[in-house]
mmCIF file of N, CA and C and ligand atoms in Angstrom:
data_model
loop_
_atom_site.group_PDB
_atom_site.id
_atom_site.type_symbol
_atom_site.label_atom_id
_atom_site.label_comp_id
_atom_site.label_asym_id
_atom_site.label_seq_id
_atom_site.Cartn_x
_atom_site.Cartn_y
_atom_site.Cartn_z
ATOM 1 N N MET A 1 -12.914 -14.334 -40.430
ATOM 2 C CA MET A 1 -12.674 -13.028 -39.809
ATOM 3 C C MET A 1 -11.390 -13.069 -38.973
ATOM 4 N N SER A 2 -10.686 -11.962 -38.952
ATOM 5 C CA SER A 2 -9.407 -11.929 -38.219
ATOM 6 C C SER A 2 -9.646 -11.865 -36.708
ATOM 7 N N ARG A 3 -8.777 -12.456 -35.965
ATOM 8 C CA ARG A 3 -8.897 -12.397 -34.498
ATOM 9 C C ARG A 3 -8.119 -11.222 -33.931
ATOM 10 N N PHE A 4 -7.447 -10.491 -34.797
ATOM 11 C CA PHE A 4 -6.553 -9.443 -34.326
ATOM 12 C C PHE A 4 -7.226 -8.392 -33.434
ATOM 13 N N PRO A 5 -8.413 -7.865 -33.853
ATOM 14 C CA PRO A 5 -9.035 -6.837 -32.990
ATOM 15 C C PRO A 5 -9.303 -7.338 -31.579
ATOM 16 N N ALA A 6 -9.686 -8.589 -31.436
ATOM 17 C CA ALA A 6 -9.949 -9.123 -30.097
ATOM 18 C C ALA A 6 -8.665 -9.123 -29.264
ATOM 19 N N LEU A 7 -7.560 -9.442 -29.893
ATOM 20 C CA LEU A 7 -6.293 -9.442 -29.157
ATOM 21 C C LEU A 7 -5.923 -8.037 -28.697
ATOM 22 N N LEU A 8 -6.218 -7.047 -29.542
ATOM 23 C CA LEU A 8 -5.893 -5.661 -29.176
ATOM 24 C C LEU A 8 -6.589 -5.260 -27.881
ATOM 25 N N LEU A 9 -7.786 -5.757 -27.678
ATOM 26 C CA LEU A 9 -8.528 -5.401 -26.473
ATOM 27 C C LEU A 9 -7.794 -5.864 -25.219
ATOM 28 N N LEU A 10 -7.013 -6.900 -25.345
ATOM 29 C CA LEU A 10 -6.321 -7.435 -24.180
ATOM 30 C C LEU A 10 -5.045 -6.662 -23.858
ATOM 31 N N LEU A 11 -4.573 -5.868 -24.825
ATOM 32 C CA LEU A 11 -3.278 -5.217 -24.655
ATOM 33 C C LEU A 11 -3.168 -4.280 -23.455
ATOM 34 N N PRO A 12 -4.122 -3.350 -23.247
ATOM 35 C CA PRO A 12 -3.886 -2.327 -22.214
ATOM 36 C C PRO A 12 -3.558 -2.902 -20.846
ATOM 37 N N ALA A 13 -4.241 -3.933 -20.425
ATOM 38 C CA ALA A 13 -3.977 -4.495 -19.103
ATOM 39 C C ALA A 13 -2.523 -4.935 -18.998
ATOM 40 N N ALA A 14 -2.015 -5.577 -20.047
ATOM 41 C CA ALA A 14 -0.636 -6.054 -20.017
ATOM 42 C C ALA A 14 0.339 -4.889 -20.021
ATOM 43 N N VAL A 15 0.005 -3.825 -20.745
ATOM 44 C CA VAL A 15 0.935 -2.706 -20.868
ATOM 45 C C VAL A 15 1.014 -1.894 -19.573
ATOM 46 N N PHE A 16 -0.126 -1.702 -18.899
ATOM 47 C CA PHE A 16 -0.137 -0.777 -17.774
ATOM 48 C C PHE A 16 0.042 -1.446 -16.417
ATOM 49 N N ALA A 17 -0.087 -2.745 -16.352
ATOM 50 C CA ALA A 17 0.064 -3.392 -15.055
ATOM 51 C C ALA A 17 1.522 -3.306 -14.605
ATOM 52 N N ALA A 18 1.775 -2.705 -13.426
ATOM 53 C CA ALA A 18 3.138 -2.654 -12.916
ATOM 54 C C ALA A 18 3.553 -4.062 -12.516
ATOM 55 N N GLU A 19 4.801 -4.363 -12.778
ATOM 56 C CA GLU A 19 5.318 -5.688 -12.445
ATOM 57 C C GLU A 19 5.438 -5.815 -10.921
ATOM 58 N N THR A 20 5.207 -7.015 -10.433
ATOM 59 C CA THR A 20 5.305 -7.256 -8.991
ATOM 60 C C THR A 20 6.519 -8.122 -8.708
ATOM 61 N N ASP A 21 7.289 -7.745 -7.704
ATOM 62 C CA ASP A 21 8.428 -8.573 -7.301
ATOM 63 C C ASP A 21 7.896 -9.814 -6.596
ATOM 64 N N PRO A 22 8.195 -11.000 -7.128
ATOM 65 C CA PRO A 22 7.601 -12.218 -6.550
ATOM 66 C C PRO A 22 8.029 -12.459 -5.105
ATOM 67 N N ALA A 23 9.231 -12.065 -4.742
ATOM 68 C CA ALA A 23 9.727 -12.361 -3.392
ATOM 69 C C ALA A 23 9.034 -11.519 -2.330
ATOM 70 N N THR A 24 8.773 -10.244 -2.633
ATOM 71 C CA THR A 24 8.230 -9.343 -1.608
ATOM 72 C C THR A 24 6.781 -8.953 -1.874
ATOM 73 N N GLY A 25 6.330 -9.102 -3.120
ATOM 74 C CA GLY A 25 5.004 -8.618 -3.478
ATOM 75 C C GLY A 25 4.961 -7.131 -3.756
ATOM 76 N N LEU A 26 6.119 -6.464 -3.719
ATOM 77 C CA LEU A 26 6.154 -5.015 -3.969
ATOM 78 C C LEU A 26 6.003 -4.743 -5.462
ATOM 79 N N LEU A 27 5.228 -3.697 -5.790
ATOM 80 C CA LEU A 27 5.159 -3.243 -7.177
ATOM 81 C C LEU A 27 6.514 -2.657 -7.558
ATOM 82 N N LYS A 28 6.990 -3.019 -8.749
ATOM 83 C CA LYS A 28 8.323 -2.577 -9.159
ATOM 84 C C LYS A 28 8.273 -1.199 -9.803
ATOM 85 N N ASN A 29 7.830 -0.222 -9.037
ATOM 86 C CA ASN A 29 7.870 1.176 -9.477
ATOM 87 C C ASN A 29 9.165 1.797 -8.977
ATOM 88 N N PRO A 30 9.544 2.983 -9.521
ATOM 89 C CA PRO A 30 10.811 3.598 -9.090
ATOM 90 C C PRO A 30 10.897 3.730 -7.575
ATOM 91 N N GLY A 31 12.023 3.327 -7.003
ATOM 92 C CA GLY A 31 12.238 3.415 -5.564
ATOM 93 C C GLY A 31 11.917 2.127 -4.821
ATOM 94 N N TRP A 32 11.435 1.110 -5.526
ATOM 95 C CA TRP A 32 10.966 -0.087 -4.817
ATOM 96 C C TRP A 32 12.105 -0.793 -4.087
ATOM 97 N N GLU A 33 13.346 -0.677 -4.606
ATOM 98 C CA GLU A 33 14.468 -1.354 -3.931
ATOM 99 C C GLU A 33 14.714 -0.778 -2.536
ATOM 100 N N GLN A 34 14.472 0.537 -2.381
ATOM 101 C CA GLN A 34 14.640 1.151 -1.053
ATOM 102 C C GLN A 34 13.626 0.561 -0.072
ATOM 103 N N VAL A 35 12.411 0.375 -0.554
ATOM 104 C CA VAL A 35 11.367 -0.167 0.316
ATOM 105 C C VAL A 35 11.658 -1.642 0.613
ATOM 106 N N ARG A 36 12.175 -2.337 -0.375
ATOM 107 C CA ARG A 36 12.568 -3.735 -0.112
ATOM 108 C C ARG A 36 13.636 -3.777 0.967
ATOM 109 N N ALA A 37 14.601 -2.860 0.884
ATOM 110 C CA ALA A 37 15.724 -2.885 1.809
ATOM 111 C C ALA A 37 15.331 -2.437 3.221
ATOM 112 N N HIS A 38 14.419 -1.465 3.320
ATOM 113 C CA HIS A 38 14.173 -0.830 4.619
ATOM 114 C C HIS A 38 12.869 -1.233 5.286
ATOM 115 N N CYS A 39 11.969 -1.856 4.558
ATOM 116 C CA CYS A 39 10.614 -2.016 5.103
ATOM 117 C C CYS A 39 10.209 -3.472 5.322
ATOM 118 N N GLY A 40 11.154 -4.392 5.243
ATOM 119 C CA GLY A 40 10.760 -5.786 5.420
ATOM 120 C C GLY A 40 11.481 -6.476 6.559
ATOM 121 N N GLY A 41 12.274 -5.721 7.321
ATOM 122 C CA GLY A 41 13.091 -6.332 8.365
ATOM 123 C C GLY A 41 12.307 -6.721 9.604
ATOM 124 N N CYS A 42 11.280 -5.958 9.929
ATOM 125 C CA CYS A 42 10.565 -6.186 11.193
ATOM 126 C C CYS A 42 9.227 -6.874 10.957
ATOM 127 N N HIS A 43 8.647 -6.634 9.826
ATOM 128 C CA HIS A 43 7.369 -7.262 9.486
ATOM 129 C C HIS A 43 7.391 -7.566 8.001
ATOM 130 N N SER A 44 6.423 -8.325 7.561
ATOM 131 C CA SER A 44 6.327 -8.691 6.153
ATOM 132 C C SER A 44 6.119 -7.448 5.284
ATOM 133 N N HIS A 45 6.627 -7.516 4.058
ATOM 134 C CA HIS A 45 6.314 -6.446 3.108
ATOM 135 C C HIS A 45 4.805 -6.392 2.836
ATOM 136 N N ALA A 46 4.115 -7.477 3.136
ATOM 137 C CA ALA A 46 2.662 -7.483 2.916
ATOM 138 C C ALA A 46 1.959 -6.445 3.791
ATOM 139 N N LEU A 47 2.559 -6.122 4.942
ATOM 140 C CA LEU A 47 1.968 -5.084 5.787
ATOM 141 C C LEU A 47 2.046 -3.735 5.065
ATOM 142 N N VAL A 48 3.091 -3.558 4.258
ATOM 143 C CA VAL A 48 3.242 -2.326 3.475
ATOM 144 C C VAL A 48 2.250 -2.335 2.309
ATOM 145 N N THR A 49 2.229 -3.450 1.555
ATOM 146 C CA THR A 49 1.424 -3.465 0.327
ATOM 147 C C THR A 49 -0.074 -3.508 0.621
ATOM 148 N N SER A 50 -0.451 -3.862 1.843
ATOM 149 C CA SER A 50 -1.878 -3.908 2.160
ATOM 150 C C SER A 50 -2.387 -2.552 2.649
ATOM 151 N N GLN A 51 -1.458 -1.611 2.882
ATOM 152 C CA GLN A 51 -1.850 -0.294 3.381
ATOM 153 C C GLN A 51 -2.068 0.669 2.209
ATOM 154 N N ARG A 52 -2.989 1.619 2.346
ATOM 155 C CA ARG A 52 -3.189 2.663 1.336
ATOM 156 C C ARG A 52 -3.180 4.009 2.040
ATOM 157 N N ALA A 53 -2.395 4.961 1.523
ATOM 158 C CA ALA A 53 -2.328 6.263 2.171
ATOM 159 C C ALA A 53 -1.739 7.283 1.210
ATOM 160 N N ASP A 54 -1.990 8.551 1.504
ATOM 161 C CA ASP A 54 -1.307 9.585 0.724
ATOM 162 C C ASP A 54 0.084 9.816 1.332
ATOM 163 N N ARG A 55 0.852 10.704 0.695
ATOM 164 C CA ARG A 55 2.255 10.869 1.073
ATOM 165 C C ARG A 55 2.400 11.278 2.542
ATOM 166 N N SER A 56 1.556 12.218 2.981
ATOM 167 C CA SER A 56 1.741 12.717 4.342
ATOM 168 C C SER A 56 1.320 11.662 5.367
ATOM 169 N N THR A 57 0.361 10.831 5.026
ATOM 170 C CA THR A 57 -0.009 9.759 5.960
ATOM 171 C C THR A 57 1.058 8.677 5.982
ATOM 172 N N TRP A 58 1.667 8.394 4.830
ATOM 173 C CA TRP A 58 2.796 7.462 4.824
ATOM 174 C C TRP A 58 3.912 8.005 5.714
ATOM 175 N N LEU A 59 4.127 9.325 5.640
ATOM 176 C CA LEU A 59 5.151 9.915 6.502
ATOM 177 C C LEU A 59 4.773 9.756 7.975
ATOM 178 N N ASP A 60 3.495 9.964 8.295
ATOM 179 C CA ASP A 60 3.041 9.753 9.681
ATOM 180 C C ASP A 60 3.325 8.320 10.139
ATOM 181 N N ILE A 61 3.078 7.346 9.254
ATOM 182 C CA ILE A 61 3.287 5.937 9.610
ATOM 183 C C ILE A 61 4.779 5.702 9.895
ATOM 184 N N ILE A 62 5.632 6.282 9.041
ATOM 185 C CA ILE A 62 7.078 6.127 9.245
ATOM 186 C C ILE A 62 7.507 6.801 10.555
ATOM 187 N N ARG A 63 7.012 8.018 10.797
ATOM 188 C CA ARG A 63 7.377 8.714 12.046
ATOM 189 C C ARG A 63 6.913 7.910 13.263
ATOM 190 N N TRP A 64 5.723 7.342 13.165
ATOM 191 C CA TRP A 64 5.198 6.541 14.290
ATOM 192 C C TRP A 64 6.126 5.363 14.559
ATOM 193 N N MET A 65 6.595 4.689 13.490
ATOM 194 C CA MET A 65 7.496 3.552 13.696
ATOM 195 C C MET A 65 8.836 4.030 14.248
ATOM 196 N N GLN A 66 9.281 5.211 13.819
ATOM 197 C CA GLN A 66 10.556 5.722 14.329
ATOM 198 C C GLN A 66 10.439 6.079 15.812
ATOM 199 N N GLU A 67 9.282 6.619 16.209
ATOM 200 C CA GLU A 67 9.127 7.051 17.596
ATOM 201 C C GLU A 67 8.823 5.893 18.535
ATOM 202 N N THR A 68 8.170 4.856 18.026
ATOM 203 C CA THR A 68 7.704 3.815 18.951
ATOM 204 C C THR A 68 8.229 2.419 18.641
ATOM 205 N N GLN A 69 8.735 2.176 17.419
ATOM 206 C CA GLN A 69 9.072 0.805 17.015
ATOM 207 C C GLN A 69 10.538 0.636 16.616
ATOM 208 N N ASN A 70 11.385 1.588 17.014
ATOM 209 C CA ASN A 70 12.816 1.479 16.721
ATOM 210 C C ASN A 70 13.158 1.506 15.240
ATOM 211 N N LEU A 71 12.278 2.055 14.414
ATOM 212 C CA LEU A 71 12.664 2.233 13.008
ATOM 213 C C LEU A 71 13.761 3.291 12.953
ATOM 214 N N TRP A 72 14.784 3.003 12.175
ATOM 215 C CA TRP A 72 15.919 3.914 12.058
ATOM 216 C C TRP A 72 15.552 5.177 11.272
ATOM 217 N N GLN A 73 16.448 6.192 11.399
ATOM 218 C CA GLN A 73 16.280 7.435 10.639
ATOM 219 C C GLN A 73 16.805 7.226 9.220
ATOM 220 N N PHE A 74 16.216 7.929 8.264
ATOM 221 C CA PHE A 74 16.652 7.840 6.869
ATOM 222 C C PHE A 74 17.353 9.116 6.443
ATOM 223 N N GLN A 75 18.328 8.982 5.531
ATOM 224 C CA GLN A 75 18.833 10.154 4.830
ATOM 225 C C GLN A 75 17.639 10.804 4.130
ATOM 226 N N PRO A 76 17.598 12.156 4.096
ATOM 227 C CA PRO A 76 16.441 12.835 3.499
ATOM 228 C C PRO A 76 16.119 12.358 2.083
ATOM 229 N N GLU A 77 17.150 12.116 1.254
ATOM 230 C CA GLU A 77 16.844 11.712 -0.137
ATOM 231 C C GLU A 77 16.296 10.287 -0.184
ATOM 232 N N VAL A 78 16.752 9.436 0.734
ATOM 233 C CA VAL A 78 16.209 8.072 0.796
ATOM 234 C C VAL A 78 14.757 8.116 1.256
ATOM 235 N N GLU A 79 14.501 8.921 2.289
ATOM 236 C CA GLU A 79 13.132 9.029 2.792
ATOM 237 C C GLU A 79 12.199 9.551 1.703
ATOM 238 N N SER A 80 12.699 10.507 0.934
ATOM 239 C CA SER A 80 11.902 11.073 -0.141
ATOM 240 C C SER A 80 11.590 10.022 -1.211
ATOM 241 N N GLN A 81 12.580 9.204 -1.564
ATOM 242 C CA GLN A 81 12.344 8.135 -2.545
ATOM 243 C C GLN A 81 11.311 7.144 -2.028
ATOM 244 N N ILE A 82 11.431 6.802 -0.741
ATOM 245 C CA ILE A 82 10.479 5.849 -0.146
ATOM 246 C C ILE A 82 9.071 6.427 -0.172
ATOM 247 N N LEU A 83 8.941 7.693 0.207
ATOM 248 C CA LEU A 83 7.615 8.321 0.240
ATOM 249 C C LEU A 83 7.038 8.465 -1.162
ATOM 250 N N ASP A 84 7.874 8.830 -2.134
ATOM 251 C CA ASP A 84 7.389 8.942 -3.516
ATOM 252 C C ASP A 84 6.869 7.587 -3.986
ATOM 253 N N TYR A 85 7.643 6.552 -3.679
ATOM 254 C CA TYR A 85 7.242 5.200 -4.087
ATOM 255 C C TYR A 85 5.917 4.805 -3.437
ATOM 256 N N LEU A 86 5.831 4.994 -2.121
ATOM 257 C CA LEU A 86 4.633 4.554 -1.402
ATOM 258 C C LEU A 86 3.398 5.318 -1.859
ATOM 259 N N ALA A 87 3.546 6.649 -2.017
ATOM 260 C CA ALA A 87 2.387 7.468 -2.402
ATOM 261 C C ALA A 87 1.926 7.126 -3.815
ATOM 262 N N ALA A 88 2.881 6.785 -4.707
ATOM 263 C CA ALA A 88 2.513 6.471 -6.093
ATOM 264 C C ALA A 88 1.983 5.046 -6.220
ATOM 265 N N SER A 89 2.548 4.121 -5.449
ATOM 266 C CA SER A 89 2.204 2.712 -5.630
ATOM 267 C C SER A 89 1.005 2.286 -4.793
ATOM 268 N N TYR A 90 0.849 2.896 -3.623
ATOM 269 C CA TYR A 90 -0.220 2.484 -2.705
ATOM 270 C C TYR A 90 -0.998 3.707 -2.226
ATOM 271 N N PRO A 91 -1.626 4.427 -3.192
ATOM 272 C CA PRO A 91 -2.351 5.658 -2.842
ATOM 273 C C PRO A 91 -3.688 5.340 -2.169
ATOM 274 N N PRO A 92 -4.318 6.342 -1.567
ATOM 275 C CA PRO A 92 -5.608 6.105 -0.928
ATOM 276 C C PRO A 92 -6.622 5.583 -1.933
ATOM 277 N N GLN A 93 -7.441 4.673 -1.504
ATOM 278 C CA GLN A 93 -8.518 4.148 -2.351
ATOM 279 C C GLN A 93 -9.807 4.231 -1.562
ATOM 280 N N PRO A 94 -10.599 5.272 -1.818
ATOM 281 C CA PRO A 94 -11.798 5.479 -1.000
ATOM 282 C C PRO A 94 -12.785 4.332 -1.082
ATOM 283 N N ASN A 95 -12.723 3.551 -2.145
ATOM 284 C CA ASN A 95 -13.751 2.514 -2.307
ATOM 285 C C ASN A 95 -13.320 1.143 -1.827
ATOM 286 N N ARG A 96 -12.275 1.101 -0.995
ATOM 287 C CA ARG A 96 -11.828 -0.222 -0.552
ATOM 288 C C ARG A 96 -12.817 -0.861 0.399
ATOM 289 N N ARG A 97 -13.546 -0.055 1.141
ATOM 290 C CA ARG A 97 -14.569 -0.626 2.033
ATOM 291 C C ARG A 97 -15.915 -0.554 1.339
ATOM 292 N N ARG A 98 -16.756 -1.546 1.573
ATOM 293 C CA ARG A 98 -18.111 -1.482 1.036
ATOM 294 C C ARG A 98 -18.877 -0.387 1.759
ATOM 295 N N ALA A 99 -19.958 0.055 1.139
ATOM 296 C CA ALA A 99 -20.812 1.046 1.780
ATOM 297 C C ALA A 99 -21.463 0.421 3.003
ATOM 298 N N PRO A 100 -21.769 1.255 4.015
ATOM 299 C CA PRO A 100 -22.440 0.702 5.189
ATOM 300 C C PRO A 100 -23.771 0.052 4.797
ATOM 301 N N ILE A 101 -24.139 -1.000 5.493
ATOM 302 C CA ILE A 101 -25.428 -1.663 5.235
ATOM 303 C C ILE A 101 -26.539 -0.764 5.784
ATOM 304 N N PRO A 102 -27.585 -0.509 4.971
ATOM 305 C CA PRO A 102 -28.682 0.342 5.470
ATOM 306 C C PRO A 102 -29.287 -0.278 6.730
ATOM 307 N N PRO A 103 -29.600 0.548 7.730
ATOM 308 C CA PRO A 103 -30.104 0.011 9.008
ATOM 309 C C PRO A 103 -31.292 -0.913 8.822
ATOM 310 N N GLY A 104 -32.160 -0.611 7.850
ATOM 311 C CA GLY A 104 -33.344 -1.447 7.628
ATOM 312 C C GLY A 104 -33.012 -2.868 7.190
ATOM 313 N N LEU A 105 -31.781 -3.052 6.638
ATOM 314 C CA LEU A 105 -31.394 -4.384 6.174
ATOM 315 C C LEU A 105 -30.582 -5.145 7.220
ATOM 316 N N MET A 106 -30.261 -4.494 8.335
ATOM 317 C CA MET A 106 -29.480 -5.158 9.378
ATOM 318 C C MET A 106 -30.373 -6.146 10.129
ATOM 319 N N PRO A 107 -29.786 -7.208 10.678
ATOM 320 C CA PRO A 107 -30.592 -8.156 11.467
ATOM 321 C C PRO A 107 -31.236 -7.447 12.651
ATOM 322 N N LYS A 108 -32.424 -7.867 12.991
ATOM 323 C CA LYS A 108 -33.088 -7.300 14.168
ATOM 324 C C LYS A 108 -32.363 -7.783 15.414
ATOM 325 N N THR A 109 -32.086 -6.857 16.327
ATOM 326 C CA THR A 109 -31.401 -7.261 17.553
ATOM 327 C C THR A 109 -32.402 -7.887 18.514
ATOM 328 N N THR A 110 -31.910 -8.890 19.237
ATOM 329 C CA THR A 110 -32.779 -9.500 20.244
ATOM 330 C C THR A 110 -32.534 -8.864 21.611
ATOM 331 N N GLU A 111 -31.445 -8.041 21.679
ATOM 332 C CA GLU A 111 -31.159 -7.368 22.948
ATOM 333 C C GLU A 111 -32.189 -6.251 23.172
ATOM 334 N N PRO A 112 -32.617 -6.065 24.399
ATOM 335 C CA PRO A 112 -33.496 -4.921 24.677
ATOM 336 C C PRO A 112 -32.710 -3.619 24.510
ATOM 337 N N ASP A 113 -33.344 -2.542 24.081
ATOM 338 C CA ASP A 113 -32.665 -1.256 23.979
ATOM 339 C C ASP A 113 -32.192 -0.813 25.355
ATOM 340 N N ILE A 114 -30.965 -0.261 25.380
ATOM 341 C CA ILE A 114 -30.436 0.192 26.668
ATOM 342 C C ILE A 114 -30.729 1.677 26.826
HETATM 343 C C1 HEC B 201 12.471 -1.424 13.074
HETATM 344 C C2 HEC B 201 11.322 -2.240 12.720
HETATM 345 C C3 HEC B 201 10.456 -1.763 11.557
HETATM 346 C C4 HEC B 201 10.850 -1.404 10.288
HETATM 347 C C5 HEC B 201 12.236 -1.461 9.701
HETATM 348 C C6 HEC B 201 9.660 -1.014 9.589
HETATM 349 N N1 HEC B 201 8.563 -1.160 10.383
HETATM 350 FE FE1 HEC B 201 6.633 -0.886 9.839
HETATM 351 N N2 HEC B 201 6.019 -1.485 11.671
HETATM 352 C C7 HEC B 201 6.847 -1.925 12.689
HETATM 353 C C8 HEC B 201 6.041 -2.440 13.780
HETATM 354 C C9 HEC B 201 6.577 -3.037 15.080
HETATM 355 C C10 HEC B 201 4.696 -2.303 13.380
HETATM 356 C C11 HEC B 201 3.442 -2.745 14.113
HETATM 357 C C12 HEC B 201 3.222 -4.162 13.671
HETATM 358 C C13 HEC B 201 1.926 -4.693 14.067
HETATM 359 O O1 HEC B 201 1.022 -3.949 14.418
HETATM 360 O O2 HEC B 201 1.809 -5.954 14.009
HETATM 361 C C14 HEC B 201 4.724 -1.718 12.053
HETATM 362 C C15 HEC B 201 3.585 -1.437 11.313
HETATM 363 C C16 HEC B 201 3.589 -0.970 10.015
HETATM 364 C C17 HEC B 201 2.404 -0.679 9.246
HETATM 365 C C18 HEC B 201 0.962 -0.847 9.719
HETATM 366 C C19 HEC B 201 0.562 0.438 10.387
HETATM 367 C C20 HEC B 201 -0.863 0.394 10.823
HETATM 368 O O3 HEC B 201 -1.422 1.490 11.031
HETATM 369 O O4 HEC B 201 -1.439 -0.688 10.946
HETATM 370 C C21 HEC B 201 2.808 -0.216 8.038
HETATM 371 C C22 HEC B 201 1.935 0.230 6.880
HETATM 372 C C23 HEC B 201 4.252 -0.211 8.054
HETATM 373 N N3 HEC B 201 4.682 -0.680 9.273
HETATM 374 C C24 HEC B 201 5.017 0.207 7.001
HETATM 375 C C25 HEC B 201 6.411 0.224 7.022
HETATM 376 C C26 HEC B 201 7.216 0.818 5.985
HETATM 377 C C27 HEC B 201 6.683 1.499 4.744
HETATM 378 C C28 HEC B 201 8.517 0.638 6.354
HETATM 379 C C29 HEC B 201 9.751 1.132 5.635
HETATM 380 C C30 HEC B 201 9.872 2.572 5.521
HETATM 381 C C31 HEC B 201 8.514 -0.091 7.628
HETATM 382 N N4 HEC B 201 7.224 -0.294 8.003
HETATM 383 C C32 HEC B 201 9.652 -0.507 8.287
HETATM 384 C C33 HEC B 201 8.218 -1.935 12.693
HETATM 385 C C34 HEC B 201 9.009 -1.626 11.599
#
């Protein structure tokens, strides 16, 4: 029997996985060079890649750094490229946290109720 069909099953993962830049860990989607240039000077790029947010929350994060952390201002088109990249590459993922543990399964507290 041919092994070809089994190999086909492996194809989609290889085709759709975005390439990762080994030096920064950034996904190589359009605009990634801007994020490499502007987002790794003060902290690791890992702080960027570990965050998940929609476009407006990414903008809030950038504004917060500009107001409190000396992040420089961007040309509007550069800022737009950065936001497009971040929103597309690191979008919100509601299932990143596990569901809360049901109270009945939590350890019994030894502290008296206050
Ligand atoms: C001028 C310095 C500087 C630059 C450049 C910079 N940041 Fe930051 N950023 C900070 C500081 C300071 C913190 C807080 C670090 C900490 O909490 O340890 C931070 C925190 C963050 C966080 C974590 C926010 C949180 O809520 O925990 C993210 C995400 C982030 N930066 C993304 C970016 C992105 C995206 C860029 C590029 C657009 C960028 N940073 C460029 C200074 C900078």
